[in-house]
CSV table of C-alpha atoms in Angstrom, one decimal:
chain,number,residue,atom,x,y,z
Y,486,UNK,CA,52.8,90.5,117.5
Y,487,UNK,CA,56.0,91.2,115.8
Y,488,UNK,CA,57.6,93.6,116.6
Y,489,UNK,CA,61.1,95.4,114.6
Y,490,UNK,CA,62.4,98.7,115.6
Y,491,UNK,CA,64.8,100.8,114.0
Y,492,UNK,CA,66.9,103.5,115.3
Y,493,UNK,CA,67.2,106.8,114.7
Y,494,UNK,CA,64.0,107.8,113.4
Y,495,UNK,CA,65.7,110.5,112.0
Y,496,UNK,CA,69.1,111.8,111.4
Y,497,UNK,CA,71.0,114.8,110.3
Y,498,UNK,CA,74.8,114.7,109.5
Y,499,UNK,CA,77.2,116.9,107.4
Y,500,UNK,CA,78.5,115.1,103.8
Y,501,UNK,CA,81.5,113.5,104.5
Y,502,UNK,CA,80.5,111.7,107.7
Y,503,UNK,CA,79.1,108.3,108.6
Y,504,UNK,CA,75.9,107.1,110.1
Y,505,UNK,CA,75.0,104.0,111.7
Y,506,UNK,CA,71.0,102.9,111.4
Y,507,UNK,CA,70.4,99.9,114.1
Y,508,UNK,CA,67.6,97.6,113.2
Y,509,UNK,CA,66.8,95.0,116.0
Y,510,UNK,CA,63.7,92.6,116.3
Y,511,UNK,CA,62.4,92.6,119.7
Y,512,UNK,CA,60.3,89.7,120.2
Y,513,UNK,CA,61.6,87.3,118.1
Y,514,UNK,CA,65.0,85.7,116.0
Y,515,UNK,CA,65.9,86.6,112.4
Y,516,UNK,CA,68.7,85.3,111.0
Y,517,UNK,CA,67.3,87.2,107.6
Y,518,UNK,CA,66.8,91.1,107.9
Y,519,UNK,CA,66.4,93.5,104.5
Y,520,UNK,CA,67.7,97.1,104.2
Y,521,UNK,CA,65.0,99.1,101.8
Y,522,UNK,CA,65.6,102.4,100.5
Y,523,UNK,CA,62.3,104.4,99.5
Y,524,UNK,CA,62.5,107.8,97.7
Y,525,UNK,CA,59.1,110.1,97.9
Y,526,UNK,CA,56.4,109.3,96.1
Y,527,UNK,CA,58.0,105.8,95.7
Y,528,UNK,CA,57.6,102.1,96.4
Y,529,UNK,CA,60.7,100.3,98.6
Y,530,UNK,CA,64.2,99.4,96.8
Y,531,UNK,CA,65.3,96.5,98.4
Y,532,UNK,CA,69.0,97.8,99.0
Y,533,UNK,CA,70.3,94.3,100.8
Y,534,UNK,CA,69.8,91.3,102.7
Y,535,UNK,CA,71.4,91.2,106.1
Y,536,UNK,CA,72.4,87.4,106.6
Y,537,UNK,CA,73.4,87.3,110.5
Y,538,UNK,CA,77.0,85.6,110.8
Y,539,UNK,CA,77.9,85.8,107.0
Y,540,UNK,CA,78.5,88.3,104.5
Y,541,UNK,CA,75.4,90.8,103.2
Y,542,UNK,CA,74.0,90.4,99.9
Y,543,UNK,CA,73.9,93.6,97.9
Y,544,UNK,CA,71.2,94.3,95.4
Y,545,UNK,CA,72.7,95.1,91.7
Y,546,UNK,CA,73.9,98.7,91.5
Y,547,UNK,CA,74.1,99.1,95.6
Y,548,UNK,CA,77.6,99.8,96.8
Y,549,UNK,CA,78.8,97.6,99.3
Y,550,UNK,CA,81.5,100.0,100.4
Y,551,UNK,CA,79.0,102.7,100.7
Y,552,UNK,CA,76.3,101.0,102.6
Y,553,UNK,CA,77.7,98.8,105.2
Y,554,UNK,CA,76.4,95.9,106.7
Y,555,UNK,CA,76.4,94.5,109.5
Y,556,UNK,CA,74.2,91.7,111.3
Y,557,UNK,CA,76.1,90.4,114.6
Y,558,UNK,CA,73.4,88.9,116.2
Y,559,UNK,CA,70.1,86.9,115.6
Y,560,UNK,CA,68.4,90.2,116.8
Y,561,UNK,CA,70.4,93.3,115.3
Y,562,UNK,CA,71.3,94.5,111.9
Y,563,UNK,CA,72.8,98.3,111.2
Y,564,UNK,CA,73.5,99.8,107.9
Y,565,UNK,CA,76.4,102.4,108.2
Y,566,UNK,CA,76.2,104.7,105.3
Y,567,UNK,CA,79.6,105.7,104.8
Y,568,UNK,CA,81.0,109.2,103.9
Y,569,UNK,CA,77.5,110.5,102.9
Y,570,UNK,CA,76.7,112.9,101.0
Y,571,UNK,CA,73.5,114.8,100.0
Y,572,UNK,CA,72.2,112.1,97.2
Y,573,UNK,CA,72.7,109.8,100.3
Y,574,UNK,CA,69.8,111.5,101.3
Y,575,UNK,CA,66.4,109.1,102.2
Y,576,UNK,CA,64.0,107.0,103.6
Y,577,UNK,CA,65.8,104.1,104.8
Y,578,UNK,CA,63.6,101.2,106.2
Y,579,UNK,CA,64.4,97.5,107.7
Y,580,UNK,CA,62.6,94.5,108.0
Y,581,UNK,CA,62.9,91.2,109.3
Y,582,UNK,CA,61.4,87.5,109.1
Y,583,UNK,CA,60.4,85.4,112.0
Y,584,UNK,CA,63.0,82.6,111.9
Y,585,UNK,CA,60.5,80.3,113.6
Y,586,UNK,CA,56.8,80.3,113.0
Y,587,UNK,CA,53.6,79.2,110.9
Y,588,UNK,CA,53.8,82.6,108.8
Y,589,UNK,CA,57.3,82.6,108.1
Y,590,UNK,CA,57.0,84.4,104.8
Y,591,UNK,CA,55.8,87.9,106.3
Y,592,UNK,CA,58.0,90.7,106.7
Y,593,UNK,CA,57.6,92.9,109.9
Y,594,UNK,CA,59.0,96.4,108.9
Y,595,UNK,CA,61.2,99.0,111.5
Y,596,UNK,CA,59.9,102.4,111.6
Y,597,UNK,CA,62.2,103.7,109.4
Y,598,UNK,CA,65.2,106.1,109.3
Y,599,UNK,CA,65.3,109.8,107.5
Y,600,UNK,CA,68.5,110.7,106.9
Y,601,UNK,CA,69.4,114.3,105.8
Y,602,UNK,CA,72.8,114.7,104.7
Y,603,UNK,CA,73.7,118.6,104.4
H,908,UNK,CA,61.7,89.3,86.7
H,909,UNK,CA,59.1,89.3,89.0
H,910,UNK,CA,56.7,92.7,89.1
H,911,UNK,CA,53.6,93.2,90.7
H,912,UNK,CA,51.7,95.8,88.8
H,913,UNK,CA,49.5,97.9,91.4
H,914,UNK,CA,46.6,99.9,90.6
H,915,UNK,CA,45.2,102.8,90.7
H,916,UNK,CA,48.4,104.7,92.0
H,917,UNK,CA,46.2,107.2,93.4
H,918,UNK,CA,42.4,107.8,94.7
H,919,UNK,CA,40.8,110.8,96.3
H,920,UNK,CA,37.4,109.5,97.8
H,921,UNK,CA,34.8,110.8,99.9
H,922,UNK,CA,34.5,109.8,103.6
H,923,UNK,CA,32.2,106.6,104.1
H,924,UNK,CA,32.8,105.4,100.3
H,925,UNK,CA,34.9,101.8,99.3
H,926,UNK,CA,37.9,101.2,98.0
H,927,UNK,CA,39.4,98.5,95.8
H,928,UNK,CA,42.8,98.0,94.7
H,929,UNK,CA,44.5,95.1,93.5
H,930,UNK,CA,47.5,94.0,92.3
H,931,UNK,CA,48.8,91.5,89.4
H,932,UNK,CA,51.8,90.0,88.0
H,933,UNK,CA,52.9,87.6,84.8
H,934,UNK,CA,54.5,84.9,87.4
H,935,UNK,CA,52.9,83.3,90.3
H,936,UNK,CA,53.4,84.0,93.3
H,937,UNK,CA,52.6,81.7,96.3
H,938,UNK,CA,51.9,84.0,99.0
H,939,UNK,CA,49.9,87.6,98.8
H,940,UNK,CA,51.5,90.6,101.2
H,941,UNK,CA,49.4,93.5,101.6
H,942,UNK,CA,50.8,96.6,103.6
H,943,UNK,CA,50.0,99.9,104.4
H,944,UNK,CA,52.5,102.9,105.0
H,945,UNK,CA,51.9,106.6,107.1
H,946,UNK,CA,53.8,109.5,106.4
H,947,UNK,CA,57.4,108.9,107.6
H,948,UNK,CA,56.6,105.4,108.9
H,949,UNK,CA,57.2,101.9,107.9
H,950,UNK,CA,55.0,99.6,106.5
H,951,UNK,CA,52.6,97.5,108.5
H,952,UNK,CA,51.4,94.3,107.5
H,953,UNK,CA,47.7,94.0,106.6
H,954,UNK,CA,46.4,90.9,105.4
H,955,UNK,CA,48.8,88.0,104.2
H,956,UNK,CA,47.1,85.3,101.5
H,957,UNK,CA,48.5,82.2,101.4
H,958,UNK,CA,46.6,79.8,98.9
H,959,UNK,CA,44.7,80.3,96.0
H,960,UNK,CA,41.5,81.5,96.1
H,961,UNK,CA,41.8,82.6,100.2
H,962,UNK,CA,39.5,85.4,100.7
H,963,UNK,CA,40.7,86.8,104.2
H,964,UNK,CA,39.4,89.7,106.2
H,965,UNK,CA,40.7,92.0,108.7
H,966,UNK,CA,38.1,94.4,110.2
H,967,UNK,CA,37.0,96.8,107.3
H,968,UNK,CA,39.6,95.5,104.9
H,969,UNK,CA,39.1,92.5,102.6
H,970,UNK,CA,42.0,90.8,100.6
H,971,UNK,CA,41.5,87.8,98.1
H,972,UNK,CA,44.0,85.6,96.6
H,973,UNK,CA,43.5,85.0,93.0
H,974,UNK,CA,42.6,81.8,91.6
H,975,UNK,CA,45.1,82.1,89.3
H,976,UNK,CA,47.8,83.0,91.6
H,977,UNK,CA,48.8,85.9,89.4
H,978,UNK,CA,46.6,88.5,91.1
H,979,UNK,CA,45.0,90.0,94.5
H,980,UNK,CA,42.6,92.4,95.6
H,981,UNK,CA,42.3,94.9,98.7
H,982,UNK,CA,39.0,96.1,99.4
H,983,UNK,CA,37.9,98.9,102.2
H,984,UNK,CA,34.8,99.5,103.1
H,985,UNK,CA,33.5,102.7,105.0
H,986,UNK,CA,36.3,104.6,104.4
H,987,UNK,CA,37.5,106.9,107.2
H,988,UNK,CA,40.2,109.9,107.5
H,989,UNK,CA,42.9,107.5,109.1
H,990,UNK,CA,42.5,105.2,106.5
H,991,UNK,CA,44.9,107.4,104.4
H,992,UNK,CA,48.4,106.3,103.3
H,993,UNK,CA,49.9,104.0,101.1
H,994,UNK,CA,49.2,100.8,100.4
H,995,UNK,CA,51.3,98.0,99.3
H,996,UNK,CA,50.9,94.5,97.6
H,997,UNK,CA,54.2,92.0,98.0
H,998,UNK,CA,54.8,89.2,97.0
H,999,UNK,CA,58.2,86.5,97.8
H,1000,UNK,CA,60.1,86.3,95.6
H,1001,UNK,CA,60.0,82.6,93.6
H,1002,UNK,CA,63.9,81.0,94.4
H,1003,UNK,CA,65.1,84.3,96.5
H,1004,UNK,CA,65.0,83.3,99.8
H,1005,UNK,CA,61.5,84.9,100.6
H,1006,UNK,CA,62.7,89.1,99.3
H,1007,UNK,CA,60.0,90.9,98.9
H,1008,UNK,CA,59.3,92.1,95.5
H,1009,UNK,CA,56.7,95.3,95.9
H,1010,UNK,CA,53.7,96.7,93.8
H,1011,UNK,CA,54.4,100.3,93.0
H,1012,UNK,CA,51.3,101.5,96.0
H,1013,UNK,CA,48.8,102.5,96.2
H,1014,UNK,CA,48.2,106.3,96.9
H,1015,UNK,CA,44.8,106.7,99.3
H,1016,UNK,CA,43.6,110.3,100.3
H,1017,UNK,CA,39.8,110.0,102.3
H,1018,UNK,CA,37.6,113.5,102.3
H,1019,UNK,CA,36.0,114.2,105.6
C-alpha cells in the first residue's frame, strides 16, 4: 500500500528557532502533498498545498513567511516553521496523493509531527 | 463552502456493541473518505466510496455512499478496545484540486 512518512515524530526547540518537518512518500510519486495543522480535540486545518517545482499555496490566514515550503522533488515536501514560538505549538501532519493510479482521490497521511516550542 | 457535518462527536460504548456514524453536507460530493486517527498518529484511510449508492466493506467496518451524494455512513460492528480513536469522514473538494475538506470526527471510546 501507500505508504508517506514524516519526520520528526516529535520535536522540541526553544522560541526563536526554526524547524524543518520532512514529508516524503515512499512507494510512490506526488507532485501534490498537503501540510495540516490539528489542535487537540480537533479536526485537521489544511495549512497548504505543496505543489513540487512551483510555488506553495497557502490556506487564507496561514503565513507564508512563517511556515515555509518546500517540495523539491516528486517524493519530499518539508515545512520549516520559522522563528517559532509557543503558539507555534502542534500537531502537524502531511499527506500526499498517488500521481498515478485508479484511486487517485485518496490521501495517504505521514505520521505526524509534535512540535513543542518552549 | 464545502462542510461535512459529522456526528455524534463523541460515544462511550460497551465492548462487543455497534457503532454508526455518518457524515452529511449541503453540496455533493463525488467521492466519500473515511479515516481513522490514534493518539499522536496520522490518519489512516478506511474505506473510500466512490459512486452513489456504493455500500463497501472492510472487515468489521461498513461505509455507504448516499444516494444523494450529500451524505455517508460508517458502521462498526463488534466493537473491540483497539477500535478507539477518531474517526473522520472527507470529502474532495468540488474545483480544488482534490483538498480534503474534513468532518469535525468522530470521538470513539470502547469499554472492556
Amino acid at each position: 500500500g501507500a505508504v508517506v512518512s514524516q519526520h520528526p515524530s516529535r520535536v522540541i526547540c526553544k522560541s526563536g528557532t526554526s524547524v524543518k518537518i520532512e514529508c516524503r512518500s515512499l512507494d510512490f510519486q506526488a507532485t501534490t502533498m498537503f501540510w495540516y495543522r490539528q489542535f487537540p480535540k480537533q479536526s485537521l486545518m489544511l495549512m497548504a498545498t505543496s505543489n513540487e517545482g512551483s510555488k506553495a499555496t497557502y490556506e487564507q490566514g496561514v503565513e507564508k513567511d512563517k511556515f515555509l515550503i518546500n517540495h523539491a522533488s516528486l517524493t519530499l515536501s518539508t515545512l520549516t516553521v520559522t522563528s517559532a514560538h509557543p503558539e507555534d505549538s502542534s500537531f502537524y501532519i502531511c499527506s500526499a496523493r498517488r500521481d498515478r493510479g485508479l484511486r487517485t482521490g485518496e490521501l495517504f497521511f505521514g505520521e505526524g509531527s509534535r512540535l513543542t516550542v518552549l | 463552502g464545502q462542510q461535512l457535518n459529522q456526528s455524534p462527536q463523541s460515544m462511550f460504548i460497551q465492548e462487543g456493541e455497534d457503532v454508526s456514524m455518518n457524515c452529511t453536507s449541503s453540496s455533493i460530493f463525488n467521492t466519500w473518505l473515511w479515516y481513522k486517527q490514534d493518539p499522536g498518529e496520522g490518519p489512516v484511510l478506511l474505506i473510500a466510496l466512490y459512486k452513489a449508492g456504493e455500500l463497501t466493506s472492510n472487515g468489521r467496518l461498513t461505509a455507504q455512499f448516499g444516494i444523494t451524494r450529500k451524505d455517508s455512513f460508517l458502521n462498526i460492528s463488534a466493537s473491540i478496545p483497539s477500535d478507539v480513536g477518531i474517526y473522520f469522514c472527507a470529502g474532495p473538494r468540488v474545483n480544488a484540486g482534490n483538498m480534503l475538506t474534513f468532518g469535525g470526527g468522530t470521538r470513539l471510546m470502547v469499554k472492556p
